[in-house]
mmCIF file with all atom_site columns, C-alpha atoms in Angstrom:
data_model
loop_
_atom_site.group_PDB
_atom_site.id
_atom_site.type_symbol
_atom_site.label_atom_id
_atom_site.label_alt_id
_atom_site.label_comp_id
_atom_site.label_asym_id
_atom_site.label_entity_id
_atom_site.label_seq_id
_atom_site.pdbx_PDB_ins_code
_atom_site.Cartn_x
_atom_site.Cartn_y
_atom_site.Cartn_z
_atom_site.occupancy
_atom_site.B_iso_or_equiv
_atom_site.pdbx_formal_charge
_atom_site.auth_seq_id
_atom_site.auth_comp_id
_atom_site.auth_asym_id
_atom_site.auth_atom_id
_atom_site.pdbx_PDB_model_num
ATOM 1   C CA . MET A 1 1   ? -17.228 15.986 5.126  1.00 42.00 ? 1   MET A CA 1
ATOM 2   C CA . THR A 1 2   ? -15.268 13.234 3.445  1.00 41.00 ? 2   THR A CA 1
ATOM 3   C CA . GLY A 1 3   ? -13.577 10.258 5.069  1.00 41.00 ? 3   GLY A CA 1
ATOM 4   C CA . SER A 1 4   ? -10.259 12.098 5.105  1.00 42.00 ? 4   SER A CA 1
ATOM 5   C CA . ASP A 1 5   ? -11.798 15.085 6.863  1.00 43.00 ? 5   ASP A CA 1
ATOM 6   C CA . ASP A 1 6   ? -13.154 13.166 9.864  1.00 43.00 ? 6   ASP A CA 1
ATOM 7   C CA . GLY A 1 7   ? -10.064 13.601 12.065 1.00 42.00 ? 7   GLY A CA 1
ATOM 8   C CA . ALA A 1 8   ? -9.440  9.825  12.268 1.00 43.00 ? 8   ALA A CA 1
ATOM 9   C CA . SER A 1 9   ? -5.831  10.265 11.185 1.00 44.00 ? 9   SER A CA 1
ATOM 10  C CA . LEU A 1 10  ? -5.099  12.421 14.210 1.00 46.00 ? 10  LEU A CA 1
ATOM 11  C CA . GLY A 1 11  ? -4.270  9.314  16.209 1.00 41.00 ? 11  GLY A CA 1
ATOM 12  C CA . ALA A 1 12  ? -1.204  8.833  13.977 1.00 43.00 ? 12  ALA A CA 1
ATOM 13  C CA . MET A 1 13  ? 0.459   12.027 15.242 1.00 43.00 ? 13  MET A CA 1
ATOM 14  C CA . PRO A 1 14  ? 3.838   11.573 16.896 1.00 43.00 ? 14  PRO A CA 1
ATOM 15  C CA . PRO A 1 15  ? 3.836   11.259 20.689 1.00 43.00 ? 15  PRO A CA 1
ATOM 16  C CA . THR A 1 16  ? 4.646   14.314 22.774 1.00 45.00 ? 16  THR A CA 1
ATOM 17  C CA . THR A 1 17  ? 5.957   14.830 26.225 1.00 46.00 ? 17  THR A CA 1
ATOM 18  C CA . SER A 1 18  ? 3.494   17.701 26.694 1.00 46.00 ? 18  SER A CA 1
ATOM 19  C CA . LYS A 1 19  ? 0.233   17.332 28.504 1.00 50.00 ? 19  LYS A CA 1
ATOM 20  C CA . PRO A 1 20  ? -2.471  17.065 25.838 1.00 48.00 ? 20  PRO A CA 1
ATOM 21  C CA . ALA A 1 21  ? -4.676  20.086 25.415 1.00 48.00 ? 21  ALA A CA 1
ATOM 22  C CA . ARG A 1 22  ? -8.153  19.676 26.853 1.00 50.00 ? 22  ARG A CA 1
ATOM 23  C CA . ALA A 1 23  ? -11.256 20.745 25.007 1.00 48.00 ? 23  ALA A CA 1
ATOM 24  C CA . LYS A 1 24  ? -13.164 23.241 27.090 1.00 52.00 ? 24  LYS A CA 1
ATOM 25  C CA . GLY A 1 25  ? -16.890 23.438 27.046 1.00 53.00 ? 25  GLY A CA 1
ATOM 26  C CA . PRO A 1 26  ? -19.972 23.715 29.194 1.00 56.00 ? 26  PRO A CA 1
ATOM 27  C CA . GLU A 1 27  ? -20.577 20.903 31.635 1.00 60.00 ? 27  GLU A CA 1
ATOM 28  C CA . PHE A 1 28  ? -23.775 18.954 30.974 1.00 55.00 ? 28  PHE A CA 1
ATOM 29  C CA . PRO A 1 29  ? -25.752 17.000 33.577 1.00 60.00 ? 29  PRO A CA 1
ATOM 30  C CA . PHE A 1 30  ? -26.147 14.128 31.111 1.00 64.00 ? 30  PHE A CA 1
ATOM 31  C CA . PRO A 1 31  ? -23.585 12.071 29.171 1.00 71.00 ? 31  PRO A CA 1
ATOM 32  C CA . LEU A 1 32  ? -22.465 13.363 25.819 1.00 75.00 ? 32  LEU A CA 1
ATOM 33  C CA . GLY A 1 33  ? -23.492 11.533 22.681 1.00 88.00 ? 33  GLY A CA 1
ATOM 34  C CA . ARG A 1 34  ? -20.820 9.812  20.615 1.00 88.00 ? 34  ARG A CA 1
ATOM 35  C CA . ARG A 1 35  ? -20.789 12.534 18.003 1.00 88.00 ? 35  ARG A CA 1
ATOM 36  C CA . GLU A 1 36  ? -20.350 15.371 20.562 1.00 87.00 ? 36  GLU A CA 1
ATOM 37  C CA . HIS A 1 37  ? -17.674 13.345 22.407 1.00 85.00 ? 37  HIS A CA 1
ATOM 38  C CA . ARG A 1 38  ? -15.820 12.786 19.132 1.00 88.00 ? 38  ARG A CA 1
ATOM 39  C CA . LYS A 1 39  ? -16.044 16.491 18.202 1.00 89.00 ? 39  LYS A CA 1
ATOM 40  C CA . ARG A 1 40  ? -14.566 17.495 21.553 1.00 90.00 ? 40  ARG A CA 1
ATOM 41  C CA . GLU A 1 41  ? -11.858 14.881 21.223 1.00 89.00 ? 41  GLU A CA 1
ATOM 42  C CA . THR A 1 42  ? -10.950 16.071 17.710 1.00 90.00 ? 42  THR A CA 1
ATOM 43  C CA . ARG A 1 43  ? -10.879 19.710 18.884 1.00 93.00 ? 43  ARG A CA 1
ATOM 44  C CA . GLY A 1 44  ? -8.566  18.721 21.754 1.00 92.00 ? 44  GLY A CA 1
ATOM 45  C CA . GLN A 1 45  ? -6.298  16.821 19.384 1.00 92.00 ? 45  GLN A CA 1
ATOM 46  C CA . LEU A 1 46  ? -6.162  19.824 17.029 1.00 94.00 ? 46  LEU A CA 1
ATOM 47  C CA . LEU A 1 47  ? -5.274  22.071 19.990 1.00 94.00 ? 47  LEU A CA 1
ATOM 48  C CA . ALA A 1 48  ? -2.501  19.684 21.025 1.00 93.00 ? 48  ALA A CA 1
ATOM 49  C CA . ALA A 1 49  ? -1.171  19.540 17.476 1.00 93.00 ? 49  ALA A CA 1
ATOM 50  C CA . GLY A 1 50  ? -1.358  23.357 17.200 1.00 94.00 ? 50  GLY A CA 1
ATOM 51  C CA . ARG A 1 51  ? 0.516   23.696 20.448 1.00 94.00 ? 51  ARG A CA 1
ATOM 52  C CA . ARG A 1 52  ? 3.323   21.402 19.287 1.00 93.00 ? 52  ARG A CA 1
ATOM 53  C CA . TRP A 1 53  ? 3.457   22.913 15.790 1.00 94.00 ? 53  TRP A CA 1
ATOM 54  C CA . PHE A 1 54  ? 3.465   26.532 16.951 1.00 95.00 ? 54  PHE A CA 1
ATOM 55  C CA . GLY A 1 55  ? 6.088   25.616 19.544 1.00 94.00 ? 55  GLY A CA 1
ATOM 56  C CA . GLU A 1 56  ? 8.313   24.067 16.886 1.00 93.00 ? 56  GLU A CA 1
ATOM 57  C CA . ALA A 1 57  ? 7.763   26.398 13.935 1.00 93.00 ? 57  ALA A CA 1
ATOM 58  C CA . GLY A 1 58  ? 6.833   29.588 15.798 1.00 93.00 ? 58  GLY A CA 1
ATOM 59  C CA . LEU A 1 59  ? 3.637   31.659 15.397 1.00 93.00 ? 59  LEU A CA 1
ATOM 60  C CA . TYR A 1 60  ? 4.948   33.942 12.675 1.00 91.00 ? 60  TYR A CA 1
ATOM 61  C CA . GLU A 1 61  ? 6.434   31.211 10.492 1.00 91.00 ? 61  GLU A CA 1
ATOM 62  C CA . SER A 1 62  ? 3.513   28.781 10.818 1.00 91.00 ? 62  SER A CA 1
ATOM 63  C CA . ARG A 1 63  ? 1.159   28.252 7.902  1.00 92.00 ? 63  ARG A CA 1
ATOM 64  C CA . ILE A 1 64  ? -2.170  26.439 8.103  1.00 90.00 ? 64  ILE A CA 1
ATOM 65  C CA . GLU A 1 65  ? -1.067  24.129 5.256  1.00 91.00 ? 65  GLU A CA 1
ATOM 66  C CA . ASP A 1 66  ? 1.951   22.993 7.245  1.00 90.00 ? 66  ASP A CA 1
ATOM 67  C CA . MET A 1 67  ? -0.067  22.666 10.465 1.00 89.00 ? 67  MET A CA 1
ATOM 68  C CA . THR A 1 68  ? -2.694  20.467 8.854  1.00 91.00 ? 68  THR A CA 1
ATOM 69  C CA . LYS A 1 69  ? 0.013   18.272 7.304  1.00 91.00 ? 69  LYS A CA 1
ATOM 70  C CA . PHE A 1 70  ? 1.659   17.991 10.733 1.00 89.00 ? 70  PHE A CA 1
ATOM 71  C CA . ALA A 1 71  ? -1.667  17.075 12.355 1.00 88.00 ? 71  ALA A CA 1
ATOM 72  C CA . GLY A 1 72  ? -2.577  14.676 9.524  1.00 90.00 ? 72  GLY A CA 1
ATOM 73  C CA . VAL A 1 73  ? -5.918  16.330 8.782  1.00 91.00 ? 73  VAL A CA 1
ATOM 74  C CA . ALA A 1 74  ? -7.440  18.150 5.849  1.00 92.00 ? 74  ALA A CA 1
ATOM 75  C CA . LYS A 1 75  ? -7.682  21.960 5.975  1.00 93.00 ? 75  LYS A CA 1
ATOM 76  C CA . GLY A 1 76  ? -11.462 21.647 6.014  1.00 93.00 ? 76  GLY A CA 1
ATOM 77  C CA . THR A 1 77  ? -11.299 19.701 9.247  1.00 93.00 ? 77  THR A CA 1
ATOM 78  C CA . LEU A 1 78  ? -9.149  22.350 10.925 1.00 94.00 ? 78  LEU A CA 1
ATOM 79  C CA . TYR A 1 79  ? -11.331 25.165 9.600  1.00 94.00 ? 79  TYR A CA 1
ATOM 80  C CA . GLY A 1 80  ? -14.425 23.332 10.882 1.00 94.00 ? 80  GLY A CA 1
ATOM 81  C CA . TYR A 1 81  ? -13.121 23.867 14.406 1.00 95.00 ? 81  TYR A CA 1
ATOM 82  C CA . PHE A 1 82  ? -11.038 27.056 14.044 1.00 95.00 ? 82  PHE A CA 1
ATOM 83  C CA . PRO A 1 83  ? -12.057 29.542 11.335 1.00 95.00 ? 83  PRO A CA 1
ATOM 84  C CA . SER A 1 84  ? -8.548  31.079 11.098 1.00 93.00 ? 84  SER A CA 1
ATOM 85  C CA . LYS A 1 85  ? -4.948  30.641 12.155 1.00 93.00 ? 85  LYS A CA 1
ATOM 86  C CA . GLU A 1 86  ? -5.531  33.444 14.669 1.00 92.00 ? 86  GLU A CA 1
ATOM 87  C CA . SER A 1 87  ? -8.488  31.606 16.247 1.00 94.00 ? 87  SER A CA 1
ATOM 88  C CA . LEU A 1 88  ? -6.342  28.488 16.656 1.00 95.00 ? 88  LEU A CA 1
ATOM 89  C CA . ILE A 1 89  ? -3.558  30.560 18.214 1.00 95.00 ? 89  ILE A CA 1
ATOM 90  C CA . GLU A 1 90  ? -6.076  32.193 20.567 1.00 94.00 ? 90  GLU A CA 1
ATOM 91  C CA . ALA A 1 91  ? -7.412  28.802 21.662 1.00 96.00 ? 91  ALA A CA 1
ATOM 92  C CA . VAL A 1 92  ? -3.852  27.470 22.203 1.00 96.00 ? 92  VAL A CA 1
ATOM 93  C CA . VAL A 1 93  ? -2.930  30.547 24.228 1.00 95.00 ? 93  VAL A CA 1
ATOM 94  C CA . GLN A 1 94  ? -6.121  30.378 26.331 1.00 95.00 ? 94  GLN A CA 1
ATOM 95  C CA . GLN A 1 95  ? -5.396  26.733 27.107 1.00 96.00 ? 95  GLN A CA 1
ATOM 96  C CA . ALA A 1 96  ? -1.763  27.589 27.906 1.00 96.00 ? 96  ALA A CA 1
ATOM 97  C CA . PHE A 1 97  ? -2.776  30.294 30.391 1.00 95.00 ? 97  PHE A CA 1
ATOM 98  C CA . SER A 1 98  ? -5.311  27.926 31.931 1.00 96.00 ? 98  SER A CA 1
ATOM 99  C CA . ASP A 1 99  ? -2.639  25.220 32.334 1.00 96.00 ? 99  ASP A CA 1
ATOM 100 C CA . LEU A 1 100 ? -0.142  27.777 33.712 1.00 96.00 ? 100 LEU A CA 1
ATOM 101 C CA . SER A 1 101 ? -2.698  29.026 36.207 1.00 96.00 ? 101 SER A CA 1
ATOM 102 C CA . GLU A 1 102 ? -3.451  25.467 37.333 1.00 95.00 ? 102 GLU A CA 1
ATOM 103 C CA . ALA A 1 103 ? 0.266   24.975 38.000 1.00 94.00 ? 103 ALA A CA 1
ATOM 104 C CA . VAL A 1 104 ? 1.061   28.332 39.616 1.00 95.00 ? 104 VAL A CA 1
ATOM 105 C CA . VAL A 1 105 ? -1.942  29.311 41.723 1.00 95.00 ? 105 VAL A CA 1
ATOM 106 C CA . PRO A 1 106 ? -1.954  26.337 44.125 1.00 93.00 ? 106 PRO A CA 1
ATOM 107 C CA . ALA A 1 107 ? 1.787   26.589 44.628 1.00 90.00 ? 107 ALA A CA 1
ATOM 108 C CA . THR A 1 108 ? 1.525   30.298 45.292 1.00 90.00 ? 108 THR A CA 1
ATOM 109 C CA . LEU A 1 109 ? -1.349  29.944 47.765 1.00 91.00 ? 109 LEU A CA 1
ATOM 110 C CA . ALA A 1 110 ? 0.655   27.430 49.774 1.00 87.00 ? 110 ALA A CA 1
ATOM 111 C CA . GLY A 1 111 ? 3.164   30.093 50.869 1.00 82.00 ? 111 GLY A CA 1
ATOM 112 C CA . ARG A 1 112 ? 2.807   31.252 54.485 1.00 88.00 ? 112 ARG A CA 1
ATOM 113 C CA . ASN A 1 113 ? 3.936   34.796 53.836 1.00 93.00 ? 113 ASN A CA 1
ATOM 114 C CA . SER A 1 114 ? 4.334   37.103 50.859 1.00 92.00 ? 114 SER A CA 1
ATOM 115 C CA . SER A 1 115 ? 8.030   36.329 50.396 1.00 93.00 ? 115 SER A CA 1
ATOM 116 C CA . LEU A 1 116 ? 7.365   32.568 50.275 1.00 93.00 ? 116 LEU A CA 1
ATOM 117 C CA . ARG A 1 117 ? 4.415   33.088 47.945 1.00 93.00 ? 117 ARG A CA 1
ATOM 118 C CA . VAL A 1 118 ? 6.530   35.084 45.479 1.00 94.00 ? 118 VAL A CA 1
ATOM 119 C CA . GLN A 1 119 ? 9.263   32.439 45.638 1.00 94.00 ? 119 GLN A CA 1
ATOM 120 C CA . ALA A 1 120 ? 6.700   29.661 45.127 1.00 94.00 ? 120 ALA A CA 1
ATOM 121 C CA . CYS A 1 121 ? 5.196   31.504 42.174 1.00 94.00 ? 121 CYS A CA 1
ATOM 122 C CA . ILE A 1 122 ? 8.568   31.892 40.488 1.00 95.00 ? 122 ILE A CA 1
ATOM 123 C CA . GLU A 1 123 ? 9.526   28.277 41.093 1.00 96.00 ? 123 GLU A CA 1
ATOM 124 C CA . ALA A 1 124 ? 6.140   27.073 39.774 1.00 96.00 ? 124 ALA A CA 1
ATOM 125 C CA . HIS A 1 125 ? 6.676   29.105 36.598 1.00 96.00 ? 125 HIS A CA 1
ATOM 126 C CA . PHE A 1 126 ? 10.113  27.559 36.091 1.00 96.00 ? 126 PHE A CA 1
ATOM 127 C CA . ARG A 1 127 ? 8.783   24.002 36.659 1.00 96.00 ? 127 ARG A CA 1
ATOM 128 C CA . PHE A 1 128 ? 5.900   24.623 34.286 1.00 96.00 ? 128 PHE A CA 1
ATOM 129 C CA . PHE A 1 129 ? 8.082   25.885 31.467 1.00 96.00 ? 129 PHE A CA 1
ATOM 130 C CA . GLU A 1 130 ? 10.561  23.066 31.975 1.00 96.00 ? 130 GLU A CA 1
ATOM 131 C CA . ARG A 1 131 ? 7.650   20.647 31.366 1.00 95.00 ? 131 ARG A CA 1
ATOM 132 C CA . GLU A 1 132 ? 6.111   22.746 28.585 1.00 94.00 ? 132 GLU A CA 1
ATOM 133 C CA . PRO A 1 133 ? 9.017   24.434 26.718 1.00 93.00 ? 133 PRO A CA 1
ATOM 134 C CA . GLU A 1 134 ? 6.989   25.011 23.542 1.00 94.00 ? 134 GLU A CA 1
ATOM 135 C CA . LEU A 1 135 ? 4.646   27.270 25.506 1.00 95.00 ? 135 LEU A CA 1
ATOM 136 C CA . LEU A 1 136 ? 7.506   29.612 26.433 1.00 93.00 ? 136 LEU A CA 1
ATOM 137 C CA . ARG A 1 137 ? 8.017   30.341 22.738 1.00 93.00 ? 137 ARG A CA 1
ATOM 138 C CA . ILE A 1 138 ? 4.319   30.610 22.003 1.00 95.00 ? 138 ILE A CA 1
ATOM 139 C CA . LEU A 1 139 ? 3.540   32.935 24.891 1.00 94.00 ? 139 LEU A CA 1
ATOM 140 C CA . HIS A 1 140 ? 6.523   35.079 24.114 1.00 92.00 ? 140 HIS A CA 1
ATOM 141 C CA . GLN A 1 141 ? 5.648   35.391 20.423 1.00 93.00 ? 141 GLN A CA 1
ATOM 142 C CA . VAL A 1 142 ? 1.947   36.001 20.982 1.00 92.00 ? 142 VAL A CA 1
ATOM 143 C CA . ARG A 1 143 ? 2.793   39.345 22.592 1.00 86.00 ? 143 ARG A CA 1
ATOM 144 C CA . GLY A 1 144 ? 3.775   40.605 19.135 1.00 81.00 ? 144 GLY A CA 1
ATOM 145 C CA . LEU A 1 145 ? 0.366   39.630 17.745 1.00 79.00 ? 145 LEU A CA 1
ATOM 146 C CA . LEU A 1 146 ? -1.660  41.462 20.359 1.00 75.00 ? 146 LEU A CA 1
ATOM 147 C CA . LYS A 1 147 ? -3.610  44.466 19.158 1.00 70.00 ? 147 LYS A CA 1
ATOM 148 C CA . PHE A 1 148 ? -4.130  47.165 21.708 1.00 61.00 ? 148 PHE A CA 1
ATOM 149 C CA . ASN A 1 149 ? -6.811  49.840 21.526 1.00 55.00 ? 149 ASN A CA 1
ATOM 150 C CA . ARG A 1 150 ? -4.386  52.718 21.443 1.00 58.00 ? 150 ARG A CA 1
ATOM 151 C CA . PRO A 1 151 ? -4.835  55.830 19.353 1.00 63.00 ? 151 PRO A CA 1
ATOM 152 C CA . GLU A 1 152 ? -2.389  55.984 16.463 1.00 62.00 ? 152 GLU A CA 1
ATOM 153 C CA . GLY A 1 153 ? -0.005  58.785 16.958 1.00 55.00 ? 153 GLY A CA 1
#
C-alpha cells in the first residue's frame, strides 16, 4: 500500500448533512489497536462517501473510478475494503436499512394501538427520508439490482 492508498485524504471530502455511516463489526472486550481503529474508520468513511456518491449519481450510473475520485482515494484502497461495486452497494444498503430501522422501530413501538403505530411508522419514514434524501434514491434503485431465485420462464 502506498502513501496515497492509506485513506488519509478521506478527511478532505466535502461535508454532508447526512449522518456518517458507521462501520459495523464484532464488539471486543478490549480496546482496539490503532491499526484496527483506523481500518474501521476508513471503512466507515468509504461507506459514507459511497452513500453520498450513489445518492447523487445513482447506482446504475456510478462507476468505481468516479466514486474513488469523489472519495479522494485510490481504487486499491476502495477494493481493499469492498471487492466490487456491488459489495459497496450492499454495505451501503445494509447500513441504510439499519439506520431506517433505528429511526422507525422505536417510533412505531410508542403507539398505544395499531392505528397509532401505523401512523407513527409512516411519519417516522417521512422524517427519516427528509433527513436522508439520498437513501430514498438508493433504496429505490437497489430494487432493480436484486436477483431473485425464480425459475426462468
